[in-house]
Amino acid sequence: YGYHVFHRFEFLRDGNERNDALLLVTLDGNPILHHGEAVVRARRGAVSLFLVGEGHRYKADLWAAYFFHFHPSEALLRILDLYGIREG
């Protein structure tokens, strides 16, 4: 976990590079987040989830965020699945 301020930043990760999930909490800025085919412009307070094995791409001119890498429990995955969430 941590806190980071990104300046003119773009990041791309293949879904096979890590075996954990990533939770991002936007504190400031308007990053563009790519979840597969979906493109989302986040804003202050936005929470973004990239699940295990999900590739992700994000970019921003200026973006302050908390980030958390974690291994989701089976219980959490079942709850997300109930809501039809199989990708972040």
A tleap script that builds the chain and sets N, CA, C and O, in Angstrom:
source leaprc.protein.ff14SB
mol = sequence {
  NTYR GLY TYR HIE VAL PHE HIE ARG PHE GLU
  PHE LEU ARG ASP GLY ASN GLU ARG ASN ASP
  ALA LEU LEU LEU VAL THR LEU ASP GLY ASN
  PRO ILE LEU HIE HIE GLY GLU ALA VAL VAL
  ARG ALA ARG ARG GLY ALA VAL SER LEU PHE
  LEU VAL GLY GLU GLY HIE ARG TYR LYS ALA
  ASP LEU TRP ALA ALA TYR PHE PHE HIE PHE
  HIE PRO SER GLU ALA LEU LEU ARG ILE LEU
  ASP LEU TYR GLY ILE ARG GLU CGLY
}
set mol.1.N position { 0.847 -1.170 0.000 }
set mol.1.CA position { 0.000 0.000 0.000 }
set mol.1.C position { 0.888 1.226 0.000 }
set mol.1.O position { 2.087 1.147 0.269 }
set mol.2.N position { 0.285 2.354 -0.304 }
set mol.2.CA position { 1.059 3.575 -0.304 }
set mol.2.C position { 0.253 4.740 -0.851 }
set mol.2.O position { -0.937 4.631 -1.145 }
set mol.3.N position { 0.939 5.832 -0.972 }
set mol.3.CA position { 0.380 7.074 -1.500 }
set mol.3.C position { 1.361 7.562 -2.552 }
set mol.3.O position { 2.575 7.493 -2.358 }
set mol.4.N position { 0.837 8.052 -3.660 }
set mol.4.CA position { 1.725 8.533 -4.711 }
set mol.4.C position { 1.068 9.687 -5.455 }
set mol.4.O position { -0.149 9.710 -5.639 }
set mol.5.N position { 1.881 10.635 -5.876 }
set mol.5.CA position { 1.433 11.704 -6.766 }
set mol.5.C position { 2.090 11.436 -8.114 }
set mol.5.O position { 3.316 11.403 -8.222 }
set mol.6.N position { 1.273 11.246 -9.128 }
set mol.6.CA position { 1.753 10.966 -10.480 }
set mol.6.C position { 1.763 12.263 -11.280 }
set mol.6.O position { 0.785 13.010 -11.257 }
set mol.7.N position { 2.854 12.538 -11.986 }
set mol.7.CA position { 2.968 13.713 -12.844 }
set mol.7.C position { 3.207 13.238 -14.276 }
set mol.7.O position { 4.169 12.520 -14.545 }
set mol.8.N position { 2.321 13.645 -15.196 }
set mol.8.CA position { 2.450 13.256 -16.607 }
set mol.8.C position { 2.867 11.789 -16.698 }
set mol.8.O position { 3.973 11.452 -17.122 }
set mol.9.N position { 1.956 10.952 -16.291 }
set mol.9.CA position { 2.250 9.547 -16.052 }
set mol.9.C position { 1.342 8.656 -16.879 }
set mol.9.O position { 0.151 8.936 -17.014 }
set mol.10.N position { 1.890 7.590 -17.431 }
set mol.10.CA position { 1.084 6.557 -18.078 }
set mol.10.C position { 1.674 5.207 -17.688 }
set mol.10.O position { 2.891 5.021 -17.685 }
set mol.11.N position { 0.796 4.278 -17.363 }
set mol.11.CA position { 1.234 2.964 -16.890 }
set mol.11.C position { 0.396 1.885 -17.561 }
set mol.11.O position { -0.822 2.014 -17.675 }
set mol.12.N position { 1.046 0.839 -17.995 }
set mol.12.CA position { 0.376 -0.290 -18.632 }
set mol.12.C position { 0.936 -1.569 -18.027 }
set mol.12.O position { 2.151 -1.763 -17.969 }
set mol.13.N position { 0.031 -2.443 -17.575 }
set mol.13.CA position { 0.469 -3.720 -17.012 }
set mol.13.C position { -0.371 -4.847 -17.611 }
set mol.13.O position { -1.600 -4.782 -17.642 }
set mol.14.N position { 0.316 -5.866 -18.077 }
set mol.14.CA position { -0.340 -7.071 -18.560 }
set mol.14.C position { -0.941 -7.793 -17.355 }
set mol.14.O position { -0.369 -7.753 -16.266 }
set mol.15.N position { -2.062 -8.437 -17.534 }
set mol.15.CA position { -2.731 -9.113 -16.429 }
set mol.15.C position { -1.955 -10.264 -15.818 }
set mol.15.O position { -2.281 -10.713 -14.719 }
set mol.16.N position { -0.945 -10.746 -16.503 }
set mol.16.CA position { -0.170 -11.880 -16.004 }
set mol.16.C position { 1.070 -11.471 -15.211 }
set mol.16.O position { 1.804 -12.334 -14.730 }
set mol.17.N position { 1.310 -10.177 -15.069 }
set mol.17.CA position { 2.534 -9.722 -14.416 }
set mol.17.C position { 2.495 -9.832 -12.897 }
set mol.17.O position { 3.545 -9.965 -12.267 }
set mol.18.N position { 1.310 -9.780 -12.296 }
set mol.18.CA position { 1.196 -9.868 -10.839 }
set mol.18.C position { 0.085 -10.835 -10.476 }
set mol.18.O position { -0.829 -11.072 -11.266 }
set mol.19.N position { 0.169 -11.389 -9.279 }
set mol.19.CA position { -0.866 -12.328 -8.837 }
set mol.19.C position { -1.716 -11.738 -7.716 }
set mol.19.O position { -2.238 -12.462 -6.869 }
set mol.20.N position { -1.844 -10.412 -7.724 }
set mol.20.CA position { -2.665 -9.757 -6.706 }
set mol.20.C position { -3.599 -8.748 -7.353 }
set mol.20.O position { -3.487 -8.450 -8.542 }
set mol.21.N position { -4.512 -8.235 -6.562 }
set mol.21.CA position { -5.451 -7.213 -7.026 }
set mol.21.C position { -4.896 -5.834 -6.670 }
set mol.21.O position { -3.995 -5.713 -5.840 }
set mol.22.N position { -5.441 -4.805 -7.304 }
set mol.22.CA position { -5.015 -3.438 -7.045 }
set mol.22.C position { -6.243 -2.568 -6.826 }
set mol.22.O position { -7.145 -2.524 -7.662 }
set mol.23.N position { -6.265 -1.880 -5.697 }
set mol.23.CA position { -7.338 -0.938 -5.373 }
set mol.23.C position { -6.723 0.452 -5.377 }
set mol.23.O position { -5.721 0.696 -4.704 }
set mol.24.N position { -7.326 1.370 -6.139 }
set mol.24.CA position { -6.846 2.750 -6.235 }
set mol.24.C position { -7.924 3.689 -5.709 }
set mol.24.O position { -9.096 3.543 -6.054 }
set mol.25.N position { -7.542 4.642 -4.886 }
set mol.25.CA position { -8.456 5.660 -4.376 }
set mol.25.C position { -7.921 7.010 -4.828 }
set mol.25.O position { -6.837 7.425 -4.418 }
set mol.26.N position { -8.691 7.696 -5.680 }
set mol.26.CA position { -8.261 8.982 -6.211 }
set mol.26.C position { -8.509 10.085 -5.189 }
set mol.26.O position { -9.625 10.264 -4.703 }
set mol.27.N position { -7.454 10.813 -4.877 }
set mol.27.CA position { -7.544 11.938 -3.942 }
set mol.27.C position { -7.628 13.267 -4.666 }
set mol.27.O position { -8.284 14.197 -4.195 }
set mol.28.N position { -6.961 13.359 -5.817 }
set mol.28.CA position { -6.955 14.593 -6.591 }
set mol.28.C position { -6.603 14.255 -8.029 }
set mol.28.O position { -5.903 13.277 -8.293 }
set mol.29.N position { -7.082 15.054 -8.943 }
set mol.29.CA position { -6.800 14.844 -10.358 }
set mol.29.C position { -7.917 14.072 -11.038 }
set mol.29.O position { -8.904 13.687 -10.411 }
set mol.30.N position { -7.739 13.857 -12.335 }
set mol.30.CA position { -8.728 13.153 -13.153 }
set mol.30.C position { -8.043 12.132 -14.048 }
set mol.30.O position { -7.936 12.341 -15.256 }
set mol.31.N position { -7.578 11.031 -13.469 }
set mol.31.CA position { -6.897 10.022 -14.281 }
set mol.31.C position { -7.864 9.320 -15.231 }
set mol.31.O position { -9.066 9.243 -14.977 }
set mol.32.N position { -7.321 8.822 -16.309 }
set mol.32.CA position { -8.079 7.995 -17.243 }
set mol.32.C position { -7.671 6.556 -16.971 }
set mol.32.O position { -6.493 6.209 -17.057 }
set mol.33.N position { -8.654 5.717 -16.641 }
set mol.33.CA position { -8.407 4.320 -16.289 }
set mol.33.C position { -9.023 3.418 -17.352 }
set mol.33.O position { -10.173 3.611 -17.746 }
set mol.34.N position { -8.270 2.451 -17.806 }
set mol.34.CA position { -8.745 1.490 -18.799 }
set mol.34.C position { -8.939 0.142 -18.116 }
set mol.34.O position { -7.991 -0.443 -17.592 }
set mol.35.N position { -10.178 -0.341 -18.129 }
set mol.35.CA position { -10.533 -1.667 -17.616 }
set mol.35.C position { -10.967 -2.483 -18.833 }
set mol.35.O position { -12.141 -2.463 -19.201 }
set mol.36.N position { -10.047 -3.187 -19.448 }
set mol.36.CA position { -10.399 -3.910 -20.664 }
set mol.36.C position { -10.843 -2.912 -21.729 }
set mol.36.O position { -10.079 -2.023 -22.106 }
set mol.37.N position { -12.060 -3.056 -22.210 }
set mol.37.CA position { -12.599 -2.149 -23.224 }
set mol.37.C position { -13.202 -0.882 -22.629 }
set mol.37.O position { -13.398 0.106 -23.336 }
set mol.38.N position { -13.493 -0.908 -21.346 }
set mol.38.CA position { -14.110 0.253 -20.683 }
set mol.38.C position { -13.049 1.300 -20.354 }
set mol.38.O position { -11.940 0.974 -19.931 }
set mol.39.N position { -13.414 2.560 -20.559 }
set mol.39.CA position { -12.538 3.680 -20.232 }
set mol.39.C position { -13.290 4.577 -19.258 }
set mol.39.O position { -14.419 4.988 -19.523 }
set mol.40.N position { -12.652 4.879 -18.126 }
set mol.40.CA position { -13.296 5.656 -17.068 }
set mol.40.C position { -12.413 6.841 -16.714 }
set mol.40.O position { -11.203 6.690 -16.540 }
set mol.41.N position { -13.015 8.021 -16.606 }
set mol.41.CA position { -12.291 9.187 -16.090 }
set mol.41.C position { -12.683 9.323 -14.624 }
set mol.41.O position { -13.814 9.678 -14.294 }
set mol.42.N position { -11.726 9.034 -13.763 }
set mol.42.CA position { -11.988 9.083 -12.323 }
set mol.42.C position { -11.943 10.530 -11.832 }
set mol.42.O position { -11.438 11.419 -12.517 }
set mol.43.N position { -12.474 10.741 -10.652 }
set mol.43.CA position { -12.419 12.058 -10.014 }
set mol.43.C position { -12.194 11.846 -8.526 }
set mol.43.O position { -12.132 10.708 -8.061 }
set mol.44.N position { -12.073 12.911 -7.796 }
set mol.44.CA position { -11.805 12.831 -6.357 }
set mol.44.C position { -12.812 11.898 -5.680 }
set mol.44.O position { -14.021 12.029 -5.873 }
set mol.45.N position { -12.307 10.969 -4.897 }
set mol.45.CA position { -13.154 10.026 -4.176 }
set mol.45.C position { -13.442 8.735 -4.918 }
set mol.45.O position { -14.013 7.810 -4.342 }
set mol.46.N position { -13.055 8.653 -6.195 }
set mol.46.CA position { -13.316 7.440 -6.977 }
set mol.46.C position { -12.475 6.280 -6.459 }
set mol.46.O position { -11.301 6.443 -6.125 }
set mol.47.N position { -13.098 5.110 -6.399 }
set mol.47.CA position { -12.415 3.884 -6.005 }
set mol.47.C position { -12.415 2.969 -7.219 }
set mol.47.O position { -13.466 2.689 -7.794 }
set mol.48.N position { -11.233 2.504 -7.606 }
set mol.48.CA position { -11.086 1.648 -8.783 }
set mol.48.C position { -10.440 0.338 -8.371 }
set mol.48.O position { -9.476 0.316 -7.606 }
set mol.49.N position { -10.983 -0.749 -8.890 }
set mol.49.CA position { -10.498 -2.080 -8.538 }
set mol.49.C position { -10.068 -2.834 -9.787 }
set mol.49.O position { -10.838 -2.983 -10.736 }
set mol.50.N position { -8.835 -3.305 -9.773 }
set mol.50.CA position { -8.324 -4.188 -10.814 }
set mol.50.C position { -8.101 -5.544 -10.150 }
set mol.50.O position { -7.249 -5.677 -9.272 }
set mol.51.N position { -8.869 -6.547 -10.570 }
set mol.51.CA position { -8.787 -7.860 -9.935 }
set mol.51.C position { -7.578 -8.657 -10.424 }
set mol.51.O position { -6.918 -8.279 -11.392 }
set mol.52.N position { -7.305 -9.752 -9.745 }
set mol.52.CA position { -6.176 -10.618 -10.071 }
set mol.52.C position { -6.270 -11.033 -11.542 }
set mol.52.O position { -7.323 -11.471 -12.004 }
set mol.53.N position { -5.170 -10.893 -12.263 }
set mol.53.CA position { -5.124 -11.297 -13.657 }
set mol.53.C position { -5.680 -10.285 -14.635 }
set mol.53.O position { -5.643 -10.515 -15.844 }
set mol.54.N position { -6.192 -9.174 -14.144 }
set mol.54.CA position { -6.770 -8.158 -15.028 }
set mol.54.C position { -5.687 -7.154 -15.417 }
set mol.54.O position { -5.074 -6.515 -14.562 }
set mol.55.N position { -5.470 -7.031 -16.717 }
set mol.55.CA position { -4.519 -6.023 -17.176 }
set mol.55.C position { -5.068 -4.642 -16.871 }
set mol.55.O position { -6.282 -4.457 -16.785 }
set mol.56.N position { -4.187 -3.680 -16.708 }
set mol.56.CA position { -4.683 -2.334 -16.470 }
set mol.56.C position { -3.759 -1.282 -17.062 }
set mol.56.O position { -2.550 -1.462 -17.210 }
set mol.57.N position { -4.403 -0.187 -17.384 }
set mol.57.CA position { -3.704 0.955 -17.956 }
set mol.57.C position { -4.316 2.195 -17.344 }
set mol.57.O position { -5.537 2.307 -17.241 }
set mol.58.N position { -3.482 3.114 -16.944 }
set mol.58.CA position { -3.991 4.386 -16.460 }
set mol.58.C position { -2.997 5.482 -16.786 }
set mol.58.O position { -1.794 5.243 -16.891 }
set mol.59.N position { -3.523 6.691 -16.943 }
set mol.59.CA position { -2.660 7.829 -17.252 }
set mol.59.C position { -3.288 9.097 -16.706 }
set mol.59.O position { -4.501 9.187 -16.515 }
set mol.60.N position { -2.420 10.083 -16.458 }
set mol.60.CA position { -2.894 11.356 -15.922 }
set mol.60.C position { -1.796 12.400 -16.049 }
set mol.60.O position { -0.607 12.081 -16.045 }
set mol.61.N position { -2.221 13.655 -16.164 }
set mol.61.CA position { -1.258 14.752 -16.098 }
set mol.61.C position { -0.841 14.962 -14.649 }
set mol.61.O position { 0.340 15.148 -14.356 }
set mol.62.N position { -1.811 14.931 -13.748 }
set mol.62.CA position { -1.551 15.051 -12.319 }
set mol.62.C position { -2.594 14.220 -11.594 }
set mol.62.O position { -3.792 14.359 -11.839 }
set mol.63.N position { -2.133 13.355 -10.699 }
set mol.63.CA position { -3.052 12.442 -10.015 }
set mol.63.C position { -2.457 12.046 -8.677 }
set mol.63.O position { -1.336 11.540 -8.611 }
set mol.64.N position { -3.203 12.275 -7.624 }
set mol.64.CA position { -2.797 11.834 -6.292 }
set mol.64.C position { -3.706 10.678 -5.904 }
set mol.64.O position { -4.928 10.772 -6.023 }
set mol.65.N position { -3.104 9.587 -5.440 }
set mol.65.CA position { -3.913 8.403 -5.138 }
set mol.65.C position { -3.270 7.549 -4.050 }
set mol.65.O position { -2.049 7.504 -3.901 }
set mol.66.N position { -4.130 6.879 -3.301 }
set mol.66.CA position { -3.699 5.790 -2.442 }
set mol.66.C position { -3.774 4.529 -3.282 }
set mol.66.O position { -4.673 4.393 -4.113 }
set mol.67.N position { -2.855 3.615 -3.082 }
set mol.67.CA position { -2.929 2.341 -3.790 }
set mol.67.C position { -2.705 1.206 -2.801 }
set mol.67.O position { -1.931 1.322 -1.851 }
set mol.68.N position { -3.406 0.106 -3.056 }
set mol.68.CA position { -3.336 -1.072 -2.190 }
set mol.68.C position { -3.260 -2.321 -3.056 }
set mol.68.O position { -4.185 -2.594 -3.822 }
set mol.69.N position { -2.197 -3.070 -2.952 }
set mol.69.CA position { -2.108 -4.380 -3.585 }
set mol.69.C position { -2.546 -5.394 -2.535 }
set mol.69.O position { -2.091 -5.345 -1.392 }
set mol.70.N position { -3.428 -6.315 -2.921 }
set mol.70.CA position { -3.916 -7.292 -1.946 }
set mol.70.C position { -4.373 -8.558 -2.643 }
set mol.70.O position { -4.555 -8.577 -3.860 }
set mol.71.N position { -4.557 -9.607 -1.873 }
set mol.71.CA position { -5.081 -10.879 -2.369 }
set mol.71.C position { -6.516 -10.998 -1.861 }
set mol.71.O position { -6.737 -11.223 -0.671 }
set mol.72.N position { -7.493 -10.846 -2.762 }
set mol.72.CA position { -8.892 -10.890 -2.315 }
set mol.72.C position { -9.270 -12.270 -1.791 }
set mol.72.O position { -8.858 -13.291 -2.340 }
set mol.73.N position { -10.045 -12.283 -0.740 }
set mol.73.CA position { -10.510 -13.545 -0.166 }
set mol.73.C position { -11.572 -14.164 -1.067 }
set mol.73.O position { -12.171 -13.481 -1.897 }
set mol.74.N position { -11.796 -15.450 -0.897 }
set mol.74.CA position { -12.861 -16.134 -1.642 }
set mol.74.C position { -14.215 -15.505 -1.321 }
set mol.74.O position { -15.066 -15.386 -2.203 }
set mol.75.N position { -14.418 -15.107 -0.078 }
set mol.75.CA position { -15.686 -14.479 0.315 }
set mol.75.C position { -15.902 -13.181 -0.454 }
set mol.75.O position { -17.006 -12.929 -0.936 }
set mol.76.N position { -14.866 -12.355 -0.577 }
set mol.76.CA position { -14.998 -11.103 -1.327 }
set mol.76.C position { -15.291 -11.385 -2.792 }
set mol.76.O position { -16.147 -10.730 -3.387 }
set mol.77.N position { -14.596 -12.347 -3.381 }
set mol.77.CA position { -14.841 -12.680 -4.785 }
set mol.77.C position { -16.265 -13.174 -5.004 }
set mol.77.O position { -16.876 -12.859 -6.026 }
set mol.78.N position { -16.802 -13.943 -4.062 }
set mol.78.CA position { -18.194 -14.410 -4.179 }
set mol.78.C position { -19.165 -13.237 -4.096 }
set mol.78.O position { -20.141 -13.190 -4.845 }
set mol.79.N position { -18.911 -12.298 -3.201 }
set mol.79.CA position { -19.776 -11.115 -3.085 }
set mol.79.C position { -19.739 -10.307 -4.374 }
set mol.79.O position { -20.786 -9.902 -4.879 }
set mol.80.N position { -18.555 -10.069 -4.911 }
set mol.80.CA position { -18.443 -9.332 -6.175 }
set mol.80.C position { -19.167 -10.072 -7.291 }
set mol.80.O position { -19.838 -9.452 -8.117 }
set mol.81.N position { -19.036 -11.387 -7.317 }
set mol.81.CA position { -19.695 -12.187 -8.339 }
set mol.81.C position { -21.222 -12.074 -8.255 }
set mol.81.O position { -21.902 -12.094 -9.281 }
set mol.82.N position { -21.756 -11.957 -7.050 }
set mol.82.CA position { -23.209 -11.773 -6.888 }
set mol.82.C position { -23.693 -10.507 -7.597 }
set mol.82.O position { -24.828 -10.444 -8.071 }
set mol.83.N position { -22.831 -9.514 -7.663 }
set mol.83.CA position { -23.175 -8.251 -8.331 }
set mol.83.C position { -22.724 -8.223 -9.779 }
set mol.83.O position { -22.798 -7.187 -10.439 }
set mol.84.N position { -22.253 -9.370 -10.277 }
set mol.84.CA position { -21.839 -9.473 -11.670 }
set mol.84.C position { -20.469 -8.887 -11.944 }
set mol.84.O position { -20.122 -8.634 -13.097 }
set mol.85.N position { -19.681 -8.668 -10.894 }
set mol.85.CA position { -18.358 -8.076 -11.060 }
set mol.85.C position { -17.328 -9.202 -11.113 }
set mol.85.O position { -17.026 -9.841 -10.106 }
set mol.86.N position { -16.802 -9.426 -12.309 }
set mol.86.CA position { -15.780 -10.454 -12.484 }
set mol.86.C position { -14.474 -9.825 -12.915 }
set mol.86.O position { -13.432 -10.481 -12.949 }
set mol.87.N position { -14.541 -8.546 -13.242 }
set mol.87.CA position { -13.377 -7.719 -13.528 }
set mol.87.C position { -13.591 -6.429 -12.758 }
set mol.87.O position { -14.720 -6.079 -12.416 }
set mol.88.N position { -12.490 -5.716 -12.486 }
set mol.88.CA position { -12.603 -4.464 -11.739 }
set mol.88.C position { -13.446 -3.492 -12.409 }
set mol.88.O position { -13.637 -2.387 -11.901 }
savepdb mol mol.pdb
quit
